[in-house]
């Protein structure tokens, strides 16, 4: 089968054998924001030479701005619920192919502020977090904190941490005080994580980045790491259950940074394997009976 | 005397009589960022026709990016401390004039994250908050929350609320979902203030603005008011002493909005008169013995 994790800014395709092992893997910058609506052509190019009939797509490709909008499933969302909701599409530009879309998952109770995920639900299907309750963090532009129970997604919350970090660096007064490099300063990062526990709240702690700079107590080169620590500290303190370990899903650079912050706060991080999207899509195909 | 509140983006000049009453008032966009370093020329133009010898300047004009950098006074800062620290400058382009700079005030204890103000200390001198302890909020791009004791500034904290609101509207994913108008929606604002008290923290509540929009539970026209409510709610909950009233100092539009949020949180707002900077500068000149 062919598994595709199709996000806003990038695209990852996997050619899998009958046991779910990756035969070949391709990535591109053709996220849905960079396809000009020609999703079938982009997909055809991505899977050139991969002959399999069954194709599963997860991520923003199923959003309103994507190829075919998929409704959100409510929580709790089990693997069987996601598999049953797979939507089959046939496209004349891709003859002989079955294209299956994975739905997103939403928190949407009557008294609740809603929340949404697209793509992360598939990574969570690919994760082996064991029986019982587990908490998972998927860091990114919009970090997701999910709770699982026997593998079912029972609830989650999104934090705009990555987007806010980028905004503050590029457009704020704080950014003007910062060095452009991405050097990681572990001491400044730890100071930021520590700071996030003080009184005064995030809006006050952000101004502290500037004030520390004014008094030459935070070098320009260390300021981005300090800011990152402040933001991650606030995210983790507000969203983590500090009594349990946290499964970290994502790129090595980002999970390393989150793992570091979690440890500073006395929480044990557990790094998940890479390519959980491929494994999750394989499991959904298997559950739906699409494989052999 | 002549009193000038000289900030980053704008400039307010006052011609005061011997009793401190305003004879004439002028404003311009020639904040320190828009003077190209020609501060004497800008000042000469501002006070054209105002013959007084004594001129007091407060605000960012005394910062590193201003005319002559003034050191910060530590807290507690009394009126007498500020008056004693006034710095006299004579400029050959302004013969016959005594130009006095007001210092800023800083929190800068050894174990503390520093904080700074320039200009607000003068507004606080102009405020009549009574004897004993008082709390004052000066909303703005960088809101200040100050504590006074018998009029002395005993401590303060800055929140980056206004800057963050502008950043999020102009550059974030949330901004794309919002209407450009500045229509105030009291219901959405109150929902945002309410939301700020929920679990999950500010980074999560920000993402909620998007999710509410996706489920058509927050119209584009109401989204800026909701976001404003979320941010002000977080600022107030983190920085206000909820058991005491809050003196509000600033423009009518901004203090009205903060007053609204304070009342929703059960805190009594007290609106200060306008032109506190002029009154504060007059009191500092008086204290220093510069008047008649």
Coordinates of C-alpha atoms in Angstrom, one line a residue:
Chain A
X1 CA 0.0 0.0 0.0
X2 CA 0.9 3.7 -0.2
X3 CA 0.7 5.9 2.8
X4 CA 0.8 9.7 2.6
X5 CA 1.0 12.2 5.4
X6 CA -0.1 15.4 3.6
X7 CA 0.2 18.5 5.7
X8 CA 0.0 22.2 5.1
X9 CA 3.6 22.9 4.1
X10 CA 5.0 19.5 3.3
X11 CA 4.2 16.0 2.1
X12 CA 5.6 12.6 3.1
X13 CA 4.9 9.5 1.0
X14 CA 5.7 5.9 2.0
X15 CA 5.6 2.7 -0.1
X16 CA 4.9 -0.1 2.3
X17 CA 5.2 -3.9 1.9
X18 CA 2.5 -6.3 3.0
X19 CA 3.9 -6.4 6.5
X20 CA 3.9 -2.6 6.8
X21 CA 7.7 -2.1 6.4
X22 CA 8.8 0.9 4.5
X23 CA 10.2 0.0 1.0
X24 CA 10.7 3.6 -0.1
X25 CA 10.1 7.0 1.4
X26 CA 9.7 10.4 -0.4
X27 CA 9.2 13.9 0.9
X28 CA 8.4 17.1 -0.8
X29 CA 7.4 20.7 -0.2
X30 CA 4.1 20.2 -1.9
X31 CA 1.9 20.6 1.2
X32 CA -1.7 21.6 0.4
X33 CA -0.7 25.3 0.5
X34 CA 1.7 24.6 -2.4
X35 CA -0.4 22.5 -4.8
X36 CA -2.5 25.2 -6.5
X37 CA -5.4 22.7 -6.2
X38 CA -3.7 20.1 -8.4
X39 CA -3.8 17.4 -5.8
X40 CA -4.1 14.5 -8.2
X41 CA -1.1 15.6 -10.2
X42 CA 1.0 16.1 -7.1
X43 CA 0.0 12.6 -5.8
X44 CA 0.7 11.0 -9.2
X45 CA 4.2 12.5 -9.2
X46 CA 4.9 11.5 -5.6
X47 CA 4.0 7.8 -6.2
X48 CA 5.7 7.5 -9.6
X49 CA 6.8 3.8 -9.8
X50 CA 4.7 2.7 -6.8
X51 CA 2.1 0.5 -8.4
X52 CA -0.2 -0.4 -5.4
X53 CA -3.9 0.1 -5.7
X54 CA -4.5 1.1 -2.1
X55 CA -3.6 4.6 -1.0
X56 CA -4.3 6.2 2.3
X57 CA -4.1 10.0 2.9
X58 CA -4.0 11.7 6.3
X59 CA -3.5 15.3 7.4
X60 CA -4.6 18.7 6.1
X61 CA -5.4 17.2 2.7
X62 CA -8.8 16.3 4.3
X63 CA -9.4 19.9 5.4
X64 CA -11.6 22.6 3.9
X65 CA -8.5 23.9 2.1
X66 CA -7.5 20.5 0.9
X67 CA -8.7 18.0 -1.7
X68 CA -12.0 16.6 -0.3
X69 CA -13.1 17.9 3.1
X70 CA -13.6 15.1 5.7
X71 CA -15.8 15.6 8.8
X72 CA -14.2 15.4 12.2
X73 CA -14.9 12.4 14.4
X74 CA -15.7 13.2 18.0
X75 CA -13.7 11.9 21.0
X76 CA -13.4 9.2 22.1
X77 CA -12.0 8.1 18.8
X78 CA -10.9 4.5 18.6
X79 CA -8.9 2.9 15.8
X80 CA -12.0 1.1 14.6
X81 CA -13.9 4.4 14.5
X82 CA -11.3 6.0 12.3
X83 CA -11.0 2.9 10.0
X84 CA -14.8 2.8 9.6
X85 CA -14.9 6.5 8.6
X86 CA -12.3 6.2 5.9
X87 CA -13.7 7.8 2.8
X88 CA -13.0 6.2 -0.7
X89 CA -12.3 8.5 -3.6
X90 CA -11.7 7.5 -7.3
X91 CA -10.1 10.1 -9.6
X92 CA -10.1 9.8 -13.4
X93 CA -6.6 11.1 -13.4
X94 CA -5.5 8.2 -11.2
X95 CA -7.1 5.1 -12.8
X96 CA -6.9 1.8 -11.0
X97 CA -6.2 3.5 -7.6
X98 CA -8.3 3.5 -4.5
X99 CA -7.7 6.7 -2.6
X100 CA -8.8 6.7 1.0
X101 CA -9.0 9.8 3.2
X102 CA -8.6 9.6 7.0
X103 CA -11.0 12.0 8.9
X104 CA -9.8 14.4 11.6
X105 CA -10.8 14.3 15.2
X106 CA -12.4 17.1 17.2
X107 CA -13.3 18.0 20.8
X108 CA -16.8 19.5 20.3
X109 CA -18.9 19.0 23.3
X110 CA -21.8 21.5 23.9
X111 CA -20.2 23.3 26.8
X112 CA -16.6 23.1 25.6
X113 CA -14.4 25.3 23.5
X114 CA -13.8 23.1 20.4
X115 CA -10.4 21.8 19.3
X116 CA -9.3 20.0 16.2
X117 CA -6.5 17.7 14.8
X118 CA -5.8 16.4 11.3
X119 CA -3.0 14.0 10.8
X120 CA -2.1 13.6 14.5
X121 CA -4.9 11.1 15.0
X122 CA -3.1 8.8 12.5
X123 CA 0.2 9.2 14.3
X124 CA -1.5 8.3 17.5
X125 CA -2.9 5.1 15.8
X126 CA 0.7 4.3 15.0
X127 CA 2.0 4.8 18.5
X128 CA 2.3 1.9 21.0
X129 CA 1.5 3.6 24.2
X130 CA 0.3 0.4 26.0
X131 CA -3.0 -0.3 27.7
X132 CA -4.7 2.1 30.1
X133 CA -4.2 5.8 30.2
X134 CA -1.3 7.5 28.4
X135 CA -0.5 11.1 27.6
X136 CA 1.2 12.1 24.3
X137 CA 2.7 15.4 23.2
X138 CA 3.1 16.1 19.4
X139 CA 5.2 19.4 19.4
X140 CA 5.0 21.7 16.4
X141 CA 3.6 25.0 15.1
X142 CA 0.5 23.9 16.9
X143 CA 1.4 21.4 19.6
X144 CA -1.1 18.8 20.4
X145 CA -1.5 17.2 23.9
X146 CA -3.5 14.0 23.6
X147 CA -4.9 11.6 26.2
X148 CA -5.3 7.9 25.2
X149 CA -7.2 5.2 26.9
X150 CA -6.4 1.7 25.5
X151 CA -5.3 3.5 22.4
X152 CA -8.5 5.5 21.9
X153 CA -8.2 9.3 21.7
X154 CA -10.3 10.4 24.7
X155 CA -9.4 14.1 24.6
X156 CA -6.7 16.6 23.5
X157 CA -5.7 20.3 23.5
X158 CA -3.7 22.4 21.1
X159 CA -1.2 25.1 22.0
X160 CA -0.1 27.7 19.6
X161 CA 3.5 27.6 20.9
X162 CA 5.5 27.1 17.7
X163 CA 3.6 29.8 15.8
X164 CA 3.9 32.3 18.7
X165 CA 7.7 31.7 18.9
X166 CA 8.1 32.4 15.2
X167 CA 5.9 35.5 15.4
X168 CA 7.8 36.9 18.3
X169 CA 11.1 36.3 16.7
X170 CA 10.1 37.7 13.3
X171 CA 7.8 40.6 14.1
X172 CA 8.0 41.7 17.8
X173 CA 10.2 44.1 19.7
X174 CA 11.8 41.0 21.3
X175 CA 12.9 39.7 17.9
X176 CA 14.9 42.9 17.3
X177 CA 17.0 42.1 20.4
X178 CA 17.8 38.6 19.2
X179 CA 20.5 37.0 17.2
X180 CA 19.3 35.3 14.0
X181 CA 21.2 32.1 14.6
X182 CA 19.6 28.9 15.9
X183 CA 22.3 28.1 18.4
X184 CA 20.8 26.3 21.3
X185 CA 21.9 27.6 24.7
X186 CA 20.9 25.0 27.3
X187 CA 21.5 27.4 30.3
X188 CA 19.3 30.1 28.9
X189 CA 16.6 27.6 27.9
X190 CA 16.6 26.2 31.5
X191 CA 16.3 29.7 32.9
X192 CA 13.3 30.3 30.6
X193 CA 11.6 27.1 31.7
X194 CA 12.3 28.0 35.3
X195 CA 10.8 31.5 34.7
X196 CA 7.6 30.1 33.4
X197 CA 6.8 28.9 37.0
X198 CA 7.0 32.4 38.5
X199 CA 4.0 34.7 39.2
X200 CA 2.9 37.2 36.6
X201 CA 1.9 35.0 33.7
X202 CA 3.1 34.5 30.1
X203 CA 2.4 38.1 29.0
X204 CA 4.6 39.4 31.7
X205 CA 7.4 36.8 31.2
X206 CA 7.6 37.7 27.6
X207 CA 8.4 41.4 28.4
X208 CA 11.1 40.0 30.8
X209 CA 13.1 38.9 27.7
X210 CA 13.4 42.5 26.7
X211 CA 14.2 43.7 30.3
X212 CA 16.9 41.1 30.8
X213 CA 18.5 42.3 27.5
X214 CA 18.4 45.9 28.6
X215 CA 20.4 45.1 31.8
X216 CA 22.8 42.9 29.8
X217 CA 21.7 39.8 31.7
X218 CA 20.7 37.9 28.5
X219 CA 23.0 38.0 25.5
X220 CA 21.4 38.3 22.0
X221 CA 22.7 34.9 21.1
X222 CA 21.0 33.3 24.1
X223 CA 17.7 35.1 23.9
X224 CA 15.9 32.8 21.5
X225 CA 16.7 29.8 23.7
X226 CA 15.4 31.7 26.8
X227 CA 12.2 32.6 24.9
X228 CA 11.8 29.0 23.8
X229 CA 12.1 27.9 27.4
X230 CA 9.5 30.4 28.6
X231 CA 7.0 29.3 26.0
X232 CA 7.6 25.5 26.4
X233 CA 7.5 25.9 30.2
X234 CA 4.1 27.6 30.0
X235 CA 2.8 25.0 27.6
X236 CA 3.9 22.1 29.6
X237 CA 2.8 23.5 33.0
X238 CA -0.7 24.2 31.6
X239 CA -1.3 21.0 29.7
X240 CA 0.8 18.1 31.1
X241 CA -0.3 15.8 33.8
X242 CA 2.9 16.0 35.8
X243 CA 2.4 12.7 37.6
X244 CA 2.7 10.6 34.4
X245 CA 5.3 10.2 31.7
X246 CA 4.8 11.9 28.3
X247 CA 5.2 10.2 24.9
X248 CA 6.9 12.6 22.5
X249 CA 6.0 12.3 18.8
X250 CA 7.8 14.4 16.2
X251 CA 11.0 15.4 14.6
X252 CA 14.2 14.7 16.5
X253 CA 15.1 18.3 17.0
X254 CA 11.8 19.3 18.5
X255 CA 11.3 16.2 20.7
X256 CA 14.8 16.7 22.1
X257 CA 13.9 20.2 23.1
X258 CA 10.6 19.2 24.6
X259 CA 12.2 16.2 26.3
X260 CA 14.7 18.6 27.9
X261 CA 12.0 20.9 29.2
X262 CA 10.0 18.0 30.6
X263 CA 12.9 16.6 32.5
X264 CA 13.6 20.1 34.0
X265 CA 10.0 19.9 35.3
X266 CA 10.4 16.4 36.7
X267 CA 8.4 14.7 34.0
X268 CA 9.8 11.6 32.2
X269 CA 9.7 11.9 28.3
X270 CA 9.5 8.8 26.2
X271 CA 10.6 9.2 22.6
X272 CA 8.3 7.5 20.0
X273 CA 9.8 6.0 16.9
X274 CA 9.8 8.0 13.7
X275 CA 7.3 7.5 10.8
X276 CA 4.3 6.9 13.0
X277 CA 2.1 8.3 10.3
X278 CA 3.1 5.4 8.0
X279 CA 2.5 2.9 10.7
X280 CA -0.8 4.4 11.6
X281 CA -2.0 4.5 8.0
X282 CA -1.0 0.8 7.6
X283 CA -3.0 -0.1 10.8
X284 CA -6.1 1.7 9.6
X285 CA -5.9 -0.1 6.2
X286 CA -5.5 -3.4 8.0
X287 CA -8.4 -2.7 10.3
X288 CA -10.6 -1.8 7.4
X289 CA -9.7 -5.0 5.6
X290 CA -8.0 -3.3 2.7
X291 CA -4.8 -5.4 2.7
X292 CA -4.7 -8.7 0.9
Chain B
X1 CA 6.8 75.8 32.5
X2 CA 6.7 73.4 29.5
X3 CA 5.9 69.7 30.1
X4 CA 6.7 67.1 27.4
X5 CA 5.6 63.5 27.4
X6 CA 7.9 62.1 24.7
X7 CA 7.3 58.5 23.8
X8 CA 8.4 56.1 21.0
X9 CA 5.7 56.9 18.5
X10 CA 4.2 60.2 19.6
X11 CA 4.9 63.4 21.5
X12 CA 2.6 65.5 23.8
X13 CA 3.6 69.0 24.8
X14 CA 1.9 71.2 27.4
X15 CA 2.3 74.9 28.2
X16 CA 1.4 75.2 31.9
X17 CA 0.7 78.3 34.0
X18 CA 2.2 78.9 37.4
X19 CA -0.6 76.9 39.1
X20 CA 0.0 73.9 36.7
X21 CA -3.1 74.5 34.6
X22 CA -2.8 73.7 30.9
X23 CA -2.7 76.9 28.8
X24 CA -2.1 75.1 25.5
X25 CA -1.5 71.5 24.5
X26 CA 0.1 70.1 21.3
X27 CA 0.6 66.6 20.0
X28 CA 2.6 65.3 17.1
X29 CA 3.8 62.0 15.6
X30 CA 7.4 62.9 16.3
X31 CA 8.1 60.2 18.8
X32 CA 11.8 59.3 19.3
X33 CA 11.5 56.8 16.4
X34 CA 10.5 59.6 14.1
X35 CA 13.0 62.3 14.9
X36 CA 16.0 61.1 13.0
X37 CA 18.0 62.2 16.0
X38 CA 17.1 65.9 15.6
X39 CA 15.5 66.1 19.1
X40 CA 16.4 69.8 19.6
X41 CA 14.8 70.9 16.4
X42 CA 11.7 68.8 17.1
X43 CA 11.4 70.3 20.6
X44 CA 11.9 73.9 19.2
X45 CA 9.1 73.4 16.8
X46 CA 6.8 71.9 19.4
X47 CA 7.2 74.8 21.8
X48 CA 7.1 77.6 19.2
X49 CA 5.6 80.6 21.0
X50 CA 6.0 79.1 24.4
X51 CA 8.7 81.3 26.1
X52 CA 9.2 79.6 29.4
X53 CA 12.7 78.8 30.5
X54 CA 11.9 75.5 32.4
X55 CA 11.2 72.4 30.3
X56 CA 10.7 68.9 31.7
X57 CA 10.8 65.8 29.5
X58 CA 9.6 62.3 30.4
X59 CA 9.3 59.1 28.5
X60 CA 11.5 57.2 26.0
X61 CA 13.3 60.5 25.2
X62 CA 15.5 59.5 28.1
X63 CA 16.2 56.0 26.8
X64 CA 19.2 54.6 25.0
X65 CA 17.5 55.3 21.7
X66 CA 16.5 58.9 22.8
X67 CA 18.3 62.2 23.3
X68 CA 20.3 61.7 26.5
X69 CA 20.2 58.3 28.3
X70 CA 19.0 58.6 31.9
X71 CA 19.7 55.8 34.4
X72 CA 16.8 54.0 36.0
X73 CA 15.9 54.7 39.7
X74 CA 15.3 51.6 41.7
X75 CA 12.0 50.9 43.6
X76 CA 10.7 52.2 45.9
X77 CA 10.8 55.4 44.0
X78 CA 9.3 58.4 45.7
X79 CA 8.4 61.8 44.1
X80 CA 11.3 63.3 46.0
X81 CA 13.7 60.6 44.5
X82 CA 12.5 61.4 41.0
X83 CA 12.8 65.1 41.5
X84 CA 16.3 64.8 42.9
X85 CA 17.4 62.8 39.9
X86 CA 16.2 65.3 37.3
X87 CA 19.0 65.8 34.9
X88 CA 19.7 69.4 33.5
X89 CA 20.8 69.8 29.9
X90 CA 21.6 73.0 28.0
X91 CA 21.6 72.9 24.2
X92 CA 23.2 75.6 22.0
X93 CA 20.3 75.3 19.6
X94 CA 17.9 76.2 22.4
X95 CA 19.5 79.2 24.1
X96 CA 17.9 80.5 27.4
X97 CA 16.2 77.2 28.1
X98 CA 16.7 74.7 30.9
X99 CA 15.9 71.2 29.7
X100 CA 15.3 68.7 32.5
X101 CA 15.1 64.9 31.9
X102 CA 13.1 62.6 34.2
X103 CA 14.7 59.2 34.9
X104 CA 12.9 55.9 34.3
X105 CA 12.2 53.4 37.1
X106 CA 13.3 49.8 37.3
X107 CA 12.8 46.6 39.2
X108 CA 16.3 45.3 39.4
X109 CA 16.8 43.3 42.5
X110 CA 19.5 40.6 42.5
X111 CA 17.2 37.6 42.4
X112 CA 14.5 39.2 40.3
X113 CA 13.9 39.3 36.6
X114 CA 14.2 43.0 35.8
X115 CA 11.4 45.3 34.6
X116 CA 11.5 48.9 33.4
X117 CA 9.3 51.9 32.8
X118 CA 9.9 55.3 31.2
X119 CA 7.1 57.9 31.3
X120 CA 4.7 55.9 33.5
X121 CA 6.6 57.0 36.6
X122 CA 5.7 60.6 35.8
X123 CA 2.0 59.7 35.2
X124 CA 2.0 58.0 38.6
X125 CA 3.4 61.1 40.2
X126 CA 0.4 63.0 38.7
X127 CA -2.1 60.5 40.0
X128 CA -3.9 61.1 43.3
X129 CA -4.4 57.5 44.6
X130 CA -4.5 58.5 48.2
X131 CA -2.5 57.3 51.2
X132 CA -1.6 53.7 51.9
X133 CA -1.4 51.0 49.2
X134 CA -2.9 51.4 45.7
X135 CA -2.7 49.4 42.5
X136 CA -2.6 51.1 39.1
X137 CA -2.9 49.7 35.6
X138 CA -1.6 51.7 32.7
X139 CA -2.8 49.8 29.6
X140 CA -1.0 50.0 26.3
X141 CA 1.3 48.2 23.9
X142 CA 3.2 47.2 27.0
X143 CA 0.8 47.5 30.0
X144 CA 2.2 48.4 33.3
X145 CA 0.8 47.2 36.7
X146 CA 2.2 49.4 39.5
X147 CA 1.9 49.3 43.3
X148 CA 2.0 52.5 45.2
X149 CA 2.5 53.1 48.9
X150 CA 1.8 56.7 50.0
X151 CA 2.5 57.6 46.3
X152 CA 5.9 55.9 46.1
X153 CA 6.3 53.3 43.4
X154 CA 7.1 50.2 45.3
X155 CA 7.0 47.7 42.5
X156 CA 5.5 47.0 39.0
X157 CA 5.2 44.5 36.2
X158 CA 4.9 44.9 32.5
X159 CA 2.7 42.7 30.2
X160 CA 3.2 42.6 26.4
X161 CA -0.6 42.4 25.9
X162 CA -1.1 45.2 23.3
X163 CA 1.9 44.2 21.2
X164 CA 0.8 40.5 21.2
X165 CA -2.8 41.4 20.2
X166 CA -1.4 43.4 17.2
X167 CA 1.0 40.7 16.2
X168 CA -1.7 38.0 16.3
X169 CA -4.1 40.1 14.3
X170 CA -1.5 41.1 11.7
X171 CA 0.7 38.1 11.3
X172 CA -0.9 34.9 12.7
X173 CA -3.2 32.3 11.4
X174 CA -5.8 33.8 13.8
X175 CA -5.6 37.1 12.0
X176 CA -6.6 35.5 8.7
X177 CA -9.9 34.5 10.3
X178 CA -10.7 37.9 11.5
X179 CA -12.5 40.9 10.2
X180 CA -10.4 44.0 9.8
X181 CA -12.9 46.3 11.5
X182 CA -12.5 47.5 15.1
X183 CA -16.2 46.9 16.0
X184 CA -16.4 46.1 19.7
X185 CA -18.5 43.0 20.4
X186 CA -19.3 43.0 24.2
X187 CA -20.6 39.5 24.2
X188 CA -17.6 38.0 22.5
X189 CA -15.2 40.1 24.7
X190 CA -16.9 38.7 27.8
X191 CA -16.7 35.2 26.4
X192 CA -12.9 35.7 26.0
X193 CA -12.5 37.1 29.5
X194 CA -14.4 34.1 30.8
X195 CA -12.3 31.7 28.7
X196 CA -9.1 33.0 30.2
X197 CA -10.1 31.4 33.6
X198 CA -10.3 27.9 32.1
X199 CA -7.6 25.3 32.4
X200 CA -5.1 24.9 29.5
X201 CA -3.3 28.3 29.6
X202 CA -3.0 31.2 27.2
X203 CA -1.2 29.2 24.4
X204 CA -4.2 26.8 24.3
X205 CA -6.8 29.5 24.6
X206 CA -5.3 31.3 21.6
X207 CA -5.8 28.2 19.4
X208 CA -9.4 28.1 20.6
X209 CA -10.0 31.3 18.6
X210 CA -9.3 29.3 15.4
X211 CA -11.3 26.3 16.5
X212 CA -14.3 28.3 17.4
X213 CA -14.2 29.9 13.9
X214 CA -13.9 26.5 12.2
X215 CA -17.2 25.4 13.9
X216 CA -18.9 28.7 13.1
X217 CA -19.2 29.5 16.8
X218 CA -17.3 32.8 16.5
X219 CA -18.1 35.1 13.6
X220 CA -15.1 36.9 11.9
X221 CA -16.5 40.2 13.1
X222 CA -16.5 39.1 16.7
X223 CA -13.2 37.3 16.8
X224 CA -11.0 40.4 17.5
X225 CA -13.1 41.2 20.6
X226 CA -13.0 37.6 21.8
X227 CA -9.2 37.5 21.4
X228 CA -8.9 40.9 23.2
X229 CA -11.0 39.4 26.0
X230 CA -8.7 36.3 26.3
X231 CA -5.6 38.4 26.4
X232 CA -6.9 41.0 28.9
X233 CA -8.4 38.3 31.0
X234 CA -5.0 36.5 31.3
X235 CA -3.2 39.8 32.0
X236 CA -5.6 40.8 34.8
X237 CA -5.8 37.3 36.4
X238 CA -2.0 37.1 36.5
X239 CA -1.2 40.6 37.6
X240 CA -4.1 42.2 39.6
X241 CA -4.7 42.0 43.3
X242 CA -8.4 41.0 43.0
X243 CA -9.2 42.2 46.5
X244 CA -8.6 45.9 45.7
X245 CA -9.8 48.4 43.2
X246 CA -7.6 49.3 40.2
X247 CA -6.8 52.9 39.1
X248 CA -6.8 53.0 35.3
X249 CA -4.5 55.5 33.5
X250 CA -4.6 55.9 29.8
X251 CA -6.7 56.8 26.7
X252 CA -10.5 56.6 27.1
X253 CA -10.9 53.8 24.6
X254 CA -8.3 51.5 26.3
X255 CA -9.3 52.2 29.9
X256 CA -13.0 51.6 29.0
X257 CA -12.0 48.2 27.7
X258 CA -9.9 47.3 30.7
X259 CA -12.6 48.7 33.0
X260 CA -15.1 46.3 31.3
X261 CA -12.8 43.3 31.8
X262 CA -12.1 44.2 35.5
X263 CA -15.8 44.5 36.2
X264 CA -16.4 41.1 34.6
X265 CA -13.8 39.7 37.1
X266 CA -15.4 41.4 40.1
X267 CA -12.7 44.1 40.4
X268 CA -13.7 47.8 40.7
X269 CA -12.0 50.1 38.2
X270 CA -11.4 53.8 39.0
X271 CA -10.7 56.0 36.0
X272 CA -7.9 58.5 36.5
X273 CA -8.2 62.0 34.9
X274 CA -6.4 62.6 31.6
X275 CA -3.1 64.4 31.1
X276 CA -1.5 62.9 34.2
X277 CA 1.9 63.3 32.6
X278 CA 1.5 67.1 32.6
X279 CA 0.4 67.1 36.2
X280 CA 3.3 64.8 37.2
X281 CA 5.9 66.9 35.4
X282 CA 4.5 70.0 37.1
X283 CA 4.8 68.3 40.5
X284 CA 8.4 67.2 39.9
X285 CA 9.4 70.7 38.9
X286 CA 7.6 72.1 42.0
X287 CA 9.3 69.5 44.2
X288 CA 12.7 70.4 42.8
X289 CA 12.1 74.1 43.4
X290 CA 12.2 75.1 39.7
X291 CA 9.0 77.1 39.8
X292 CA 9.1 80.8 40.7

